[in-house]
């Protein structure tokens, strides 16, 4: 049995909105999540992506027990989150990038101290954890600062420490890198990777920054309009989108478009040429063929643009789910 | 000026979207009104001319009080609360750099709110009270006009007080505290719990001179015909005087706060 | 349960400590709140100055009623008054983050930003209560009923605060209805029921049993006959009313939390 199991999960919201032209507001049902089925094993790092309003946050809220599903089944660490929310809370950590779980008016230190007490973590364990995380996330100088005086990135680091002090088995991150600069993002990714490696923490992360996914996740689940459109490896996602890699060749002299088996020449600019080939095919035979038939000065391989791939997935009609069925 | 009208209109509209809250509030006002009426009827039954009021005056006073609670925001609220929130969050800097004065802006918003509350939470409980109890109404159309002029002045006085409390947010950690204290003081000294006219000698003189007397006691006395002729003018002058003094105080505090913000950088 | 209380105290004491960081502001609030809440009783004293009694009850007897209901709402407000802000916590998403902590949600909601100034009301009511109690002929049964009265009264107001706050899980515009019942309930019980028409008293006994906060036990303690001639066992029934209120509030909270729909962002 997997650590997180979700089957046929559905959540609808009844909203009252003004249907255009009508004077009165009407009740309509929004299906935020529909028929979601997946399983995540302990130690996995899963990227959960989708466009705005896809239902990512709603899913995370159901997994943490905040929202009760309309129908379907969830089991996290063997229990139903909404029924055993407080008990489960000890075993999971949650970071909502858009809000803070720290106490706004209190210094970071007090927040951490209180968390220690309400989670009833072992004092020695708390101390070592705190020391380690503060060191890794470079928060040492900020412990006495009230949370509301922290910058976004500082606060986010504080929030991540807060979510981890009690050694959770699972860490849910809902847009943890939102608003962070490139350096902070890089540090955070490094930290999360180490967390997964050293402590075996299972990570589920939603984001709009695909570099987060590329840096961290072996597995991605893509959802759009509440429906799962892909579940599999990052490499698989490329295939799915029919994506292609590119060889950029610098020849010694200008030449007519190159012809090698397995690749198509897309562009020629002076001595430089661009050849594309399916992302799942090996580059080796193409490179070998090039080297034998042409005077190659330099050569590089460009990975496919994952954003392009995702865009293709999103633009498909939501009624035809694809990807490997999970479970 | 058109800007201020627009601000007031927007505030009016903003409050008018909370229909549920308005209905709930009217219900609350009615509950409190009914409770107080029975208590007052008991008091005035035993002592028919306490404070120079008769039973019918007293009951009318209760419902006028319920009508004014939200209109002058006795318990606090309205645009000064928004300002306090913005001071805490730091958004006030945006307000400070707007080309229009903060005070005028927020006063307009509060007057817009008051207009809405007068039309709903002022009017409705009075109608309910009128159905349940025997109330007294002014006969002279001039009195109605005077009252119509007095209400915005009362709101302005109340605005000045609430604003001063909100502005403490620039200096204090807990700005809810001063606002709450102000609420308690207002509740008593406005005469909402007991009419100021039945307070004992010295306390009565004091209460009648404080700004809270403009919330209910002075307008109610005009309504009930306890103030006539010159006394009406006197009453209005008293209200206007407090309005000017408090607005000036707000402007001064705001000026100091502004300098502080500029120095501290928010 | 014990854990919940401990957690409550921990969270609350953190906030007390935070507010103690500004001692001037703290003391100003403490003294100010105490004086201001006292004005409430001054108002009743003023009314009584104009008449010999109110509904057949003297100032000290009314002081007893006032103190009892005051203690009830003061304790409830002290412990759970913050639940009034539930709607705001929902809007800002604060409730979401609270729900991910291993402490019962209600505890977190109520202990959040715990303000020690709320002690002022407890103190003010206690003073009036103690003053009025010196005029009572105390016997052991009366003393026991007095304890039961204060506990039941607190539980009833506690339940009113919590139960009515639950409406905010459905709609944010409802805080004022809650006020009608909490502060309105407090106000109506500050006066002897004999001031009100019989229908109202019956409604406050059998429909929304707020009269059990102080009126019925006080009749017993003060040795007074029920002016409406209602059965005497009602005078000892406050714990039953309190239990009913508590049950209803607990149910409302459970249903509310399961219905909770968070916010869209
Ligand atoms: N509390 C709510 N009430 C009504 N509708 C909601 C609520 N929460 C979410 N929704 C709706 O459900 C859908 C999914 O929202 P959700 O917040 O899960 O999206 P998301 O994938 O997290 O988007 P984003 O990338 O913008 O954060 C949206 O259409 C949203 O409007
Ligand atoms: Mg989201």
Short mmCIF file of C-alpha atoms and ligand atoms in Angstrom, two decimals, chain A residues 53 56-58 98 174-175 206 208, chain C residues 264-265, ligand 2:
data_model
loop_
_atom_site.label_atom_id
_atom_site.label_comp_id
_atom_site.label_asym_id
_atom_site.label_seq_id
_atom_site.Cartn_x
_atom_site.Cartn_y
_atom_site.Cartn_z
CA UNK A 53 -7.50 27.17 -11.34
CA UNK A 56 -3.94 21.90 -7.39
CA UNK A 57 -4.51 23.75 -4.16
CA UNK A 58 -7.87 22.06 -3.76
CA UNK A 98 0.75 32.39 -0.49
CA UNK A 174 1.89 24.64 -2.56
CA UNK A 175 3.86 27.07 -4.71
CA UNK A 206 2.83 22.34 -6.84
CA UNK A 208 4.25 27.22 -11.89
CA UNK C 264 -10.23 30.06 -3.66
CA UNK C 265 -6.60 31.08 -3.56
MG1 LIG D 2 -3.28 27.22 -5.90
#
